[in-house]
Coordinates of C-alpha atoms in Angstrom, one line a residue:
M1 CA 0.0 0.0 0.0
S2 CA 1.0 3.6 -0.5
F3 CA -0.2 7.0 0.3
L4 CA 0.1 10.5 -1.2
I5 CA 0.6 13.5 1.0
P6 CA 0.3 17.0 -0.5
P7 CA 0.6 20.1 1.7
R8 CA -2.8 21.6 2.0
K9 CA -1.8 25.2 1.4
K10 CA 0.7 24.7 -1.4
N11 CA 0.8 22.7 -4.7
H12 CA 3.2 20.2 -3.3
S13 CA 2.4 16.5 -2.6
V14 CA 4.0 13.7 -0.8
L15 CA 3.6 10.2 -2.2
G16 CA 4.0 7.4 0.2
G17 CA 4.0 3.6 0.2
A18 CA 4.1 2.7 3.9
S19 CA 0.8 4.0 5.3
P20 CA -0.7 2.7 8.6
G21 CA -2.3 -0.3 7.0
V22 CA 0.6 -0.6 4.7
I23 CA 3.0 -2.2 7.2
V24 CA 0.5 -4.9 8.0
E25 CA -0.6 -5.4 4.4
T26 CA 2.8 -5.6 2.9
A27 CA 3.8 -8.2 5.5
L28 CA 0.7 -10.2 4.8
S29 CA 1.5 -10.3 1.1
R30 CA 4.7 -12.2 1.8
Y31 CA 3.0 -15.2 3.2
R32 CA 5.9 -17.6 3.2
S33 CA 8.6 -15.5 4.8
L34 CA 7.7 -15.1 8.4
P35 CA 9.8 -12.3 9.9
R36 CA 11.3 -12.6 13.3
P37 CA 9.6 -10.5 15.9
S38 CA 10.9 -6.9 16.3
S39 CA 9.5 -3.7 17.6
N40 CA 8.2 -2.9 14.1
N41 CA 6.9 -6.2 12.8
L42 CA 5.9 -8.1 16.0
H43 CA 2.2 -7.8 15.2
C44 CA 2.7 -9.1 11.7
Y45 CA 4.7 -12.0 12.9
F46 CA 2.0 -12.8 15.5
L47 CA -0.8 -12.6 13.0
L48 CA 0.9 -14.8 10.4
S49 CA 1.9 -17.3 13.1
L50 CA -1.7 -17.3 14.6
M51 CA -3.2 -18.0 11.1
H52 CA -0.8 -20.8 10.6
F53 CA -1.3 -22.3 14.0
L54 CA -5.2 -22.3 14.0
V55 CA -5.5 -23.9 10.6
K56 CA -2.9 -26.5 11.5
D57 CA -4.7 -27.2 14.8
L58 CA -8.0 -27.6 12.9
L59 CA -6.5 -30.2 10.6
I60 CA -4.8 -32.1 13.5
T61 CA -7.5 -32.1 16.2
Q62 CA -10.6 -32.2 14.1
H63 CA -9.6 -34.1 11.0
G64 CA -6.9 -36.5 12.2
Y65 CA -3.9 -35.0 10.3
E66 CA -0.4 -35.7 11.3
E67 CA 1.5 -32.5 12.2
S68 CA 3.8 -32.8 9.2
A69 CA 0.9 -33.3 6.8
A70 CA -1.0 -30.3 8.3
H71 CA 2.1 -28.1 8.0
L72 CA 2.5 -29.2 4.4
V73 CA -1.1 -28.3 3.5
I74 CA -0.5 -24.8 4.7
E75 CA 2.9 -24.4 3.0
K76 CA 1.3 -25.6 -0.3
F77 CA -1.5 -23.1 0.2
Y78 CA 0.9 -20.2 0.8
L79 CA 2.9 -21.2 -2.3
K80 CA -0.1 -21.3 -4.5
L81 CA -1.3 -18.0 -3.0
E82 CA 2.0 -16.3 -3.7
N83 CA 2.1 -17.6 -7.3
G84 CA -1.5 -16.5 -8.0
H85 CA -4.3 -18.5 -9.5
P86 CA -3.8 -19.1 -13.3
N87 CA -7.3 -18.1 -14.1
S88 CA -7.4 -15.0 -11.8
S89 CA -8.8 -11.7 -12.9
M90 CA -9.8 -8.4 -11.4
E91 CA -13.5 -9.5 -11.3
R92 CA -12.8 -12.9 -9.8
D93 CA -14.5 -14.4 -6.8
V94 CA -11.6 -14.3 -4.3
D95 CA -13.2 -16.5 -1.6
K96 CA -14.0 -19.2 -4.2
E97 CA -10.5 -19.0 -5.7
R98 CA -8.7 -19.2 -2.4
T99 CA -10.9 -22.0 -1.2
L100 CA -9.8 -23.9 -4.3
L101 CA -6.2 -23.3 -3.5
F102 CA -6.7 -24.9 -0.1
E103 CA -8.6 -27.7 -1.9
L104 CA -5.7 -28.3 -4.2
A105 CA -3.2 -28.1 -1.3
I106 CA -5.1 -30.8 0.6
Q107 CA -5.5 -33.0 -2.4
E108 CA -1.8 -32.8 -3.2
T109 CA -0.8 -33.6 0.3
N110 CA -3.1 -36.6 0.8
G111 CA -3.3 -37.8 -2.8
S112 CA -7.0 -38.2 -2.2
K113 CA -10.2 -36.9 -3.8
P114 CA -11.0 -33.2 -3.5
D115 CA -12.6 -32.2 -0.1
K116 CA -14.4 -28.9 -0.8
G117 CA -15.9 -28.8 2.7
L118 CA -12.6 -29.1 4.5
A119 CA -11.0 -26.6 2.1
A120 CA -13.7 -24.0 2.9
E121 CA -13.4 -24.7 6.6
C122 CA -9.6 -24.0 6.4
Y123 CA -9.9 -21.0 4.2
F124 CA -12.5 -19.1 6.2
L125 CA -10.7 -19.8 9.5
W126 CA -7.6 -18.4 7.9
K127 CA -9.4 -15.4 6.4
N128 CA -11.4 -14.5 9.5
T129 CA -8.4 -14.8 11.8
R130 CA -6.6 -12.3 9.6
L131 CA -9.5 -9.8 9.4
N132 CA -10.1 -10.0 13.2
H133 CA -6.5 -9.0 14.0
I134 CA -5.6 -6.4 11.3
H135 CA -5.4 -3.0 12.9
I136 CA -3.7 0.4 12.7
P137 CA -1.5 1.0 15.7
D138 CA -2.6 4.0 17.8
E139 CA 0.7 5.8 17.4
V140 CA 0.3 5.6 13.6
K141 CA -3.2 6.9 13.8
A142 CA -2.0 9.8 15.8
M143 CA 0.7 10.5 13.2
L144 CA -1.8 10.4 10.3
R145 CA -4.1 12.8 12.1
K146 CA -1.2 15.2 12.6
L147 CA -0.1 14.9 8.9
R148 CA -3.6 15.6 7.6
Q149 CA -3.4 19.0 9.2
S150 CA -0.7 20.0 6.7
Y151 CA -0.9 17.4 3.9
K152 CA -3.4 15.6 1.8
L153 CA -3.0 11.8 2.1
L154 CA -3.7 9.2 -0.6
L155 CA -3.5 5.5 0.2
L156 CA -2.4 3.4 -2.8
T157 CA -2.5 -0.4 -2.6
N158 CA -2.0 -3.2 -5.1
G159 CA -4.2 -6.2 -5.1
S160 CA -7.7 -7.4 -5.7
S161 CA -10.5 -4.9 -5.1
A162 CA -12.5 -7.3 -3.0
V163 CA -9.6 -8.3 -0.7
Q164 CA -8.1 -4.8 -0.2
R165 CA -11.4 -3.0 0.3
E166 CA -12.3 -5.6 2.9
K167 CA -9.1 -4.9 4.8
I168 CA -9.5 -1.2 4.3
N169 CA -12.9 -1.3 5.8
V170 CA -11.8 -3.4 8.8
C171 CA -9.0 -1.0 9.5
Q172 CA -11.3 2.0 9.0
C173 CA -8.7 3.6 6.8
E174 CA -11.1 6.1 5.2
Q175 CA -11.0 8.5 8.1
Y176 CA -7.2 9.0 7.8
F177 CA -7.0 9.5 4.0
D178 CA -8.3 12.0 1.5
V179 CA -8.3 9.4 -1.3
I180 CA -7.9 5.6 -1.5
V181 CA -6.8 4.0 -4.7
V182 CA -6.8 0.2 -5.1
G183 CA -4.7 -1.3 -7.9
G184 CA -7.2 -4.0 -8.8
E185 CA -9.7 -1.3 -9.7
Q186 CA -7.3 0.3 -12.2
R187 CA -6.0 -0.9 -15.6
E188 CA -2.5 -1.2 -14.1
Q189 CA -1.0 -1.6 -10.6
K190 CA 2.3 -0.3 -9.1
P191 CA 4.9 0.2 -10.3
A192 CA 3.2 1.2 -13.6
S193 CA 3.2 4.9 -14.4
S194 CA -0.5 5.0 -15.2
I195 CA -1.7 4.4 -11.6
F196 CA 0.6 7.1 -10.3
Q197 CA -0.7 9.5 -12.9
E198 CA -4.2 8.7 -11.7
C199 CA -3.1 9.5 -8.1
F200 CA -1.6 12.9 -9.2
R201 CA -4.9 13.6 -11.0
L202 CA -7.0 12.8 -8.0
L203 CA -4.9 15.0 -5.8
E204 CA -4.6 17.8 -8.5
V205 CA -0.9 18.0 -8.1
K206 CA 2.2 17.5 -10.3
P207 CA 4.6 14.6 -9.8
G208 CA 7.4 16.9 -8.7
A209 CA 5.2 18.0 -5.8
C210 CA 4.9 14.5 -4.4
V211 CA 6.9 12.2 -2.2
M212 CA 6.5 8.4 -2.4
I213 CA 6.7 6.5 0.9
G214 CA 6.7 2.7 0.7
D215 CA 8.2 -0.6 2.0
D216 CA 8.6 -2.3 -1.3
L217 CA 11.5 -1.3 -3.5
K218 CA 10.1 -3.0 -6.6
T219 CA 6.6 -1.4 -6.5
D220 CA 6.6 1.6 -4.3
I221 CA 10.0 3.1 -4.7
K222 CA 10.6 2.1 -8.4
G223 CA 7.1 3.3 -9.2
G224 CA 7.7 6.6 -7.5
V225 CA 11.1 7.1 -9.2
N226 CA 9.7 6.3 -12.6
A227 CA 6.7 8.6 -12.1
G228 CA 9.0 11.5 -11.3
V229 CA 8.2 12.3 -7.7
T230 CA 10.4 14.7 -5.9
A231 CA 11.6 12.1 -3.3
T232 CA 11.1 8.6 -2.2
I233 CA 11.2 7.2 1.4
W234 CA 11.7 3.5 1.9
I235 CA 10.3 1.9 5.1
N236 CA 12.9 -0.9 5.7
N237 CA 11.7 -2.4 9.0
N238 CA 13.4 -5.8 8.3
N239 CA 16.9 -4.4 7.7
L240 CA 16.9 -5.7 4.1
K241 CA 19.7 -4.9 1.7
P242 CA 18.7 -3.6 -1.7
D243 CA 19.5 -5.7 -4.8
R244 CA 22.0 -4.2 -7.2
D245 CA 19.3 -3.6 -9.7
S246 CA 16.8 -2.2 -7.2
A247 CA 15.5 1.4 -7.4
M248 CA 17.4 3.4 -4.8
P249 CA 15.3 5.5 -2.3
D250 CA 16.3 9.1 -1.3
Y251 CA 15.6 8.3 2.3
T252 CA 15.5 5.0 4.3
V253 CA 13.8 4.6 7.7
K254 CA 13.1 1.7 10.0
S255 CA 9.6 2.8 11.0
V256 CA 6.8 4.7 9.4
L257 CA 6.8 6.9 12.5
E258 CA 10.1 8.4 11.3
V259 CA 8.5 9.8 8.2
K260 CA 7.0 12.9 9.6
D261 CA 10.4 14.7 10.3
I262 CA 11.6 13.7 6.8
L263 CA 8.5 15.2 5.2
E264 CA 9.1 18.5 7.0
N265 CA 12.7 18.5 5.8
I266 CA 11.6 17.8 2.2
K267 CA 8.8 20.5 2.3
D268 CA 11.3 23.1 3.4
K269 CA 13.5 22.3 0.3
V270 CA 10.8 22.4 -2.4

C-alpha cells in the first residue's frame, strides 16, 4: 500500500507507500517468509503465526492429520497464493478462488479426492483470523491525524479490489486519508506509471510536488522514481539490503513513524 501527502496550502504533494495499514498489508502479502519479531513487525509475525497455528490445529485435532501433513497443506496453500491463480482476474470471486487453493493443497498432500468442505473450513478460518486481527497502531493513527493538518493523504495499494477493500474497511482507513486507490480497480498496478498518474490527477498535483513512501522497492520506490516524484522514502523495517538492480530511495527509515520529520525537511526544500 502507498499514500500521497500534498501540503494543503501549497501545490506540493508527498507520495507514500508505507501508510498505517501498509505495514500490515505488505507483510501479509509475503505469506511464506515469516519475519522474526521486532518492535516494528511483531504484530505481523504474531498474526501470520496465529493464522498458521489455527489452521494446522484444525487439521490435526478435528480431521486427524499428522502435524507434518497439516504443515505441508499450509505451505502448499501459501505457495499457491504467492504464485497466484492461473485463471485469476480483477473481477474474480476471491473467496472461491482461495478455497480452491486450499482444496488443491489438501488433495496434493493426501493424494485423495477433493474435499471442498474441509477446504472451505480451512480458508474461512484463515481469512477471519486475519481480518479479526488487522489494525492500525494507535501511534500511527496519531501521526496520520497530525499529517492531515498539513498534507493531503492518498492511500495506494496493489491487489484485488474485494480483498483490499475488505481490509481497508476493517482498519477504517477512510478517516485517515483524502483518497484511497486500489490497484485492482485500475488498468495497471504499481509500479506502472498510469496508476501514479491517476493519483496525481485525483490530488490535483504535479509529480514533482509528491513524495513516495513505501516498504517495497520494486513497486513503491521504483514506481515513484519512474513517475518523477520529488523524493522517495523506503520503510525498511526488516533491515533488508537492496539488490544491485533495485531502485534506490532518497531516504531510508526503519519505522513509518520516522516519516514525519523527513517530510518536513523535504517540504522546506521544495
